[in-house]
Short mmCIF file of C-alpha atoms in Angstrom, two decimals:
data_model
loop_
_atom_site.label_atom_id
_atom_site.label_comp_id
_atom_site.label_asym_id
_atom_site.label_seq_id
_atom_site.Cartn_x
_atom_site.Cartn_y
_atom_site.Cartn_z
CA UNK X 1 -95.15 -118.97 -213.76
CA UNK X 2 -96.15 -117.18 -216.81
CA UNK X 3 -93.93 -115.67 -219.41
CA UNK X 4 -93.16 -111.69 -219.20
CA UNK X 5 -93.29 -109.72 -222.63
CA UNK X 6 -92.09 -106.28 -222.68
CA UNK X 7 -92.42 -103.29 -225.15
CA UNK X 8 -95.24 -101.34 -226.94
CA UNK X 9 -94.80 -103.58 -230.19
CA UNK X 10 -94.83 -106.92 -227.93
CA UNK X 11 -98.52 -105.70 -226.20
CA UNK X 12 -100.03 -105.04 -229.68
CA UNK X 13 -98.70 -107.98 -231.39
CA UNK X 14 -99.59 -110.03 -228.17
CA UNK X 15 -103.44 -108.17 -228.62
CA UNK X 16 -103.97 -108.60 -232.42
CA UNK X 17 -103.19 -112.50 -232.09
CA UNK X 18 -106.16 -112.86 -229.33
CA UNK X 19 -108.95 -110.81 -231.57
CA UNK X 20 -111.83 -112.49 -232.88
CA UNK X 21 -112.71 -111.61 -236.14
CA UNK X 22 -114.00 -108.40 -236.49
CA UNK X 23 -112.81 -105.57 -234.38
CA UNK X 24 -113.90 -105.27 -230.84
CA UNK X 25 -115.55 -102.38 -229.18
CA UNK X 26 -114.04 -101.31 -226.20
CA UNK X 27 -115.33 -99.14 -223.15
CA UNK X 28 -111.87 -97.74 -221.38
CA UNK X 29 -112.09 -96.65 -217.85
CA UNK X 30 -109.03 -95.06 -215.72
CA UNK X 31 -108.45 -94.71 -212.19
CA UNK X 32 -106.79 -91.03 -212.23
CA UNK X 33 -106.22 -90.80 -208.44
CA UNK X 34 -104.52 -94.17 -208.07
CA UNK X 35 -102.45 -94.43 -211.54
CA UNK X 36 -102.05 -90.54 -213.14
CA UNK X 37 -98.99 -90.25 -210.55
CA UNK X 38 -95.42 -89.08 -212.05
CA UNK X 39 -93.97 -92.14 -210.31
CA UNK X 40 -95.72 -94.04 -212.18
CA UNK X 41 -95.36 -92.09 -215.57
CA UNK X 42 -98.88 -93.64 -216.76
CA UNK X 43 -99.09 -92.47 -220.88
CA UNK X 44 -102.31 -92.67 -221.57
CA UNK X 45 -101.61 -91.99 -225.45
CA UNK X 46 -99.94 -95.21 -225.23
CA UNK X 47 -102.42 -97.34 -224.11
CA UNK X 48 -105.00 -95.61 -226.66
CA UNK X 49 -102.85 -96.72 -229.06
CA UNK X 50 -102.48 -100.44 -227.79
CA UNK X 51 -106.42 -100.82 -227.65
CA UNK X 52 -106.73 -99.27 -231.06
CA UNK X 53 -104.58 -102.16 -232.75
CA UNK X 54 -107.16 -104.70 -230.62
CA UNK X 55 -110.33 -102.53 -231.50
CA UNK X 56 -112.15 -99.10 -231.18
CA UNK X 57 -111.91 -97.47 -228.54
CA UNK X 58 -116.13 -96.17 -227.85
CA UNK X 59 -115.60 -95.05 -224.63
CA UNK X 60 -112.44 -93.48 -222.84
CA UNK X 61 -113.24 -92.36 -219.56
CA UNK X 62 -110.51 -90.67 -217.05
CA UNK X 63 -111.89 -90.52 -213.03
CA UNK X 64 -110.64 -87.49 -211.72
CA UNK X 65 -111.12 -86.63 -207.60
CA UNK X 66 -112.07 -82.49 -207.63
CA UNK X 67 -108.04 -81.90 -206.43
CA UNK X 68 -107.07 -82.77 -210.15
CA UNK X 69 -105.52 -79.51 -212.10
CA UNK X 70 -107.01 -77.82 -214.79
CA UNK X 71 -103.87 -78.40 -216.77
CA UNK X 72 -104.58 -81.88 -216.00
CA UNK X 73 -107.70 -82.11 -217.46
CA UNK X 74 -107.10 -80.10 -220.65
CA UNK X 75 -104.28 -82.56 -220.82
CA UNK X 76 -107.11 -85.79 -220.80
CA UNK X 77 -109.23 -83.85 -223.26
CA UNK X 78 -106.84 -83.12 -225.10
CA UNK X 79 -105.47 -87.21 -225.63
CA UNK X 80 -109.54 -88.04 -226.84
CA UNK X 81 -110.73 -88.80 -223.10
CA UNK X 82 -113.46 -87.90 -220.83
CA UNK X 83 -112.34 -86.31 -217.87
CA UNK X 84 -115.44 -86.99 -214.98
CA UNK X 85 -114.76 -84.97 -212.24
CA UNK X 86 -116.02 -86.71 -208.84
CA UNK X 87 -117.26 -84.79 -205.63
CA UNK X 88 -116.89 -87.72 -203.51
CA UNK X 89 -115.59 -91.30 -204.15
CA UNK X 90 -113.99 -91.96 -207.45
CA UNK X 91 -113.97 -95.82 -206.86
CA UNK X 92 -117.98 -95.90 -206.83
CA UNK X 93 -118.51 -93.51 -209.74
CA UNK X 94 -115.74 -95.68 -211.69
CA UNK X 95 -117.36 -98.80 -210.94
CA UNK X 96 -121.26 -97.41 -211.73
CA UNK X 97 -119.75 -96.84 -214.60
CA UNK X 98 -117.88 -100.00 -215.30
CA UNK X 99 -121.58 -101.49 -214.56
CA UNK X 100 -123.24 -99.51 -217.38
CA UNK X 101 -120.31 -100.68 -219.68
CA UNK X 102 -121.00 -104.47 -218.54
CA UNK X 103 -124.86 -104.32 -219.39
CA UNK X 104 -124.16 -101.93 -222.77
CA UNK X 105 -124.68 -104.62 -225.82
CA UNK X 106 -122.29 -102.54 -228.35
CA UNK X 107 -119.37 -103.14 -225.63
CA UNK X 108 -117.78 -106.30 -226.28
CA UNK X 109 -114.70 -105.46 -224.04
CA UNK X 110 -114.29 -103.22 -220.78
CA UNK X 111 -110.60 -102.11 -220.37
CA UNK X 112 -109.55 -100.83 -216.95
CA UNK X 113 -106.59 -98.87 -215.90
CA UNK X 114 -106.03 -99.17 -211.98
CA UNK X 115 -104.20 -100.88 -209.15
CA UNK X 116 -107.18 -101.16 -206.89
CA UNK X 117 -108.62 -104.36 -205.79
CA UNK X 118 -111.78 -102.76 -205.04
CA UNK X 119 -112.48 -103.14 -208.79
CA UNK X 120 -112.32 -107.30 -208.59
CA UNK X 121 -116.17 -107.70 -208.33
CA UNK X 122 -116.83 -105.44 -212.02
CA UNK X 123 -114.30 -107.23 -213.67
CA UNK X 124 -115.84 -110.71 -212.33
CA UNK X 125 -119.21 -109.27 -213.36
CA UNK X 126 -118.10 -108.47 -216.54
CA UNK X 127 -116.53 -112.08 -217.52
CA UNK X 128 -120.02 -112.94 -215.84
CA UNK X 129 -122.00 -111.76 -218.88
CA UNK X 130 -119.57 -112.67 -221.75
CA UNK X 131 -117.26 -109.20 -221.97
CA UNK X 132 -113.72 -109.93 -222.58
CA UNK X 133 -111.60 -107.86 -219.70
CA UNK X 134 -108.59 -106.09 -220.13
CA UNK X 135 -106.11 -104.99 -216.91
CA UNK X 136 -103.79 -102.16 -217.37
CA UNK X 137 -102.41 -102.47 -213.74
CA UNK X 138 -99.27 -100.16 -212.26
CA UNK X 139 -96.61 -101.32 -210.25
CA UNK X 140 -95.50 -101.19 -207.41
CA UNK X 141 -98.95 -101.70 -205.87
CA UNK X 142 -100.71 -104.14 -208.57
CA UNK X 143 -103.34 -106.22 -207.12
CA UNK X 144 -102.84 -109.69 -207.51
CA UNK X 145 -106.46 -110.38 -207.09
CA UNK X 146 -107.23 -108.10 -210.26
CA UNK X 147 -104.02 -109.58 -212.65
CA UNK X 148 -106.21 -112.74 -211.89
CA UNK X 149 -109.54 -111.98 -212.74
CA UNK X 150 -109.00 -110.16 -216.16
CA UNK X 151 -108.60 -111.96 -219.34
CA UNK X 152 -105.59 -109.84 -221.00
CA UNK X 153 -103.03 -108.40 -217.86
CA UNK X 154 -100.93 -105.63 -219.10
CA UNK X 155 -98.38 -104.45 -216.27
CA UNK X 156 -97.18 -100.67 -216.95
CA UNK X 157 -93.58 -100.71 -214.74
CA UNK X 158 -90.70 -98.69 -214.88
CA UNK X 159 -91.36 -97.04 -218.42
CA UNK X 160 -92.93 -100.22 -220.10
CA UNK X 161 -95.63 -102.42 -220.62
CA UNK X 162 -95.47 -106.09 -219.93
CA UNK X 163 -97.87 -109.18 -220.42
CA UNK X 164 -98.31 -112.03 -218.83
CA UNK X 165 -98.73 -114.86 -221.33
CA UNK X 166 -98.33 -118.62 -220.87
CA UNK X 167 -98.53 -119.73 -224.25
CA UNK X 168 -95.35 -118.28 -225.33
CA UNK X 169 -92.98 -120.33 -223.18
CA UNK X 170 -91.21 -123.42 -225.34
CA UNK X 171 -90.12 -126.57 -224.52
CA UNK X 172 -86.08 -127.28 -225.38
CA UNK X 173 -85.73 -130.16 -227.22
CA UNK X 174 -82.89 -131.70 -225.29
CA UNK X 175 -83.18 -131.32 -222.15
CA UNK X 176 -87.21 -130.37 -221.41
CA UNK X 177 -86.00 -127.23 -220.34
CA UNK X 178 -88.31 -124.16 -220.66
CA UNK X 179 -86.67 -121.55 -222.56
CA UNK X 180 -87.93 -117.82 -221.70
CA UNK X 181 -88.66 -115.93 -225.52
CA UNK X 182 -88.92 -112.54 -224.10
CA UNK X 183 -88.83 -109.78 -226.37
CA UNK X 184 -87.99 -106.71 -224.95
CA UNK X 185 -88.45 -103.01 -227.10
CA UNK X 186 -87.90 -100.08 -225.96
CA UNK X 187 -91.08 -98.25 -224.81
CA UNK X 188 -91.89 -95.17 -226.92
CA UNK X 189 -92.61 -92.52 -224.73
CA UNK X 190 -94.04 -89.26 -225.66
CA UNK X 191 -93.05 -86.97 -222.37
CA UNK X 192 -95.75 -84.39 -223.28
CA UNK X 193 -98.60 -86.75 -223.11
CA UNK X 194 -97.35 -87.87 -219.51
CA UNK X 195 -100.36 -87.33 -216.61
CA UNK X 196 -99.66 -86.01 -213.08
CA UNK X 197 -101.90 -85.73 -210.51
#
């Protein structure tokens, strides 16, 4: 079972230590239908800022169904995304997109926001030609196929972000025992910069 890590600070450190050298360039992509929910309280300032300490972001893109609010979409313009507004199905627009990103040779790593399974084949595509793959999933509702096919698995839940990291667990001297080293911070959330669909 891997370890949980918790907090804004945590996910960056956790990021920084797996960059190559260099910075990477990363293409962003977010489900809006299935993750810009206020249950979910998805802050997509936040996760800007996590990618930025990992690399630049080139591409932001926010997938918007034709239901989604104007203030909605000033509100993704205004946080540096693209808002693409979809007639019919996000999920195929999103993932003819997440297909451009995986054949683009300035993208080193394609960063998805989403829940959906349906994305599993793009992100196995992606590993497929040497892009590194970064989940932000939301719970309830995470697909376990997709926390299993992405290299870096960032869980947004209940106000925070948490990573899934084996490396971090340590052995006790005495007894073999594995000792958990979470670190837990406090999430800094910006309530403005909170989507809702």
């Amino acid at each position: 079972m891997a370890n949980v890590k918790t907090g804004l600070n945590s996910i960056v450190k956790y990021l920084s230590t797996k960059k190559e050298t260099g910075r990477r360039s990363i293409g962003l992509l977010v489900d809006g239908p299935n993750v810009l929910r206020k249950e979910f309280n998805v802050n997509l300032e936040e996760i800007r800022d996590v990618l930025k300490e990992y690399g630049n972001v080139k591409i932001g893109r926010v997938f918007l169904n034709q239901y989604a609010s104007d203030k909605l979409v000033e509100a993704i313009e205004n946080n540096g995304f693209e808002p693409i507004i979809c007639s019919s199905d996000v999920d195929v627009r999103l993932a003819v997109e997440g297909m451009e990103l995986v054949y683009n040779p300035t993208i080193d790593t394609i960063a998805l926001v989403t829940r959906d399974a349906d994305f599993k084949p793009l992100l196995n595509k992606a590993n497929e030609h040497g892009k590194e793959t970064i989940i932000f999933g939301v719970e309830p509702g995470f697909s376990t196929a997709l926390r299993n096919s992405a290299d870096y698995v960032i869980i947004l839940e209940n106000d925070e972000m948490n990573y899934y990291d084996d490396s971090h667990f340590e052995k006790d001297d005495e007894d073999g025992a594995v000792n958990d080293t979470e670190i837990r911070h406090n999430s800094r959330r910006k309530k403005e910069a909170l989507m809702d669909y």
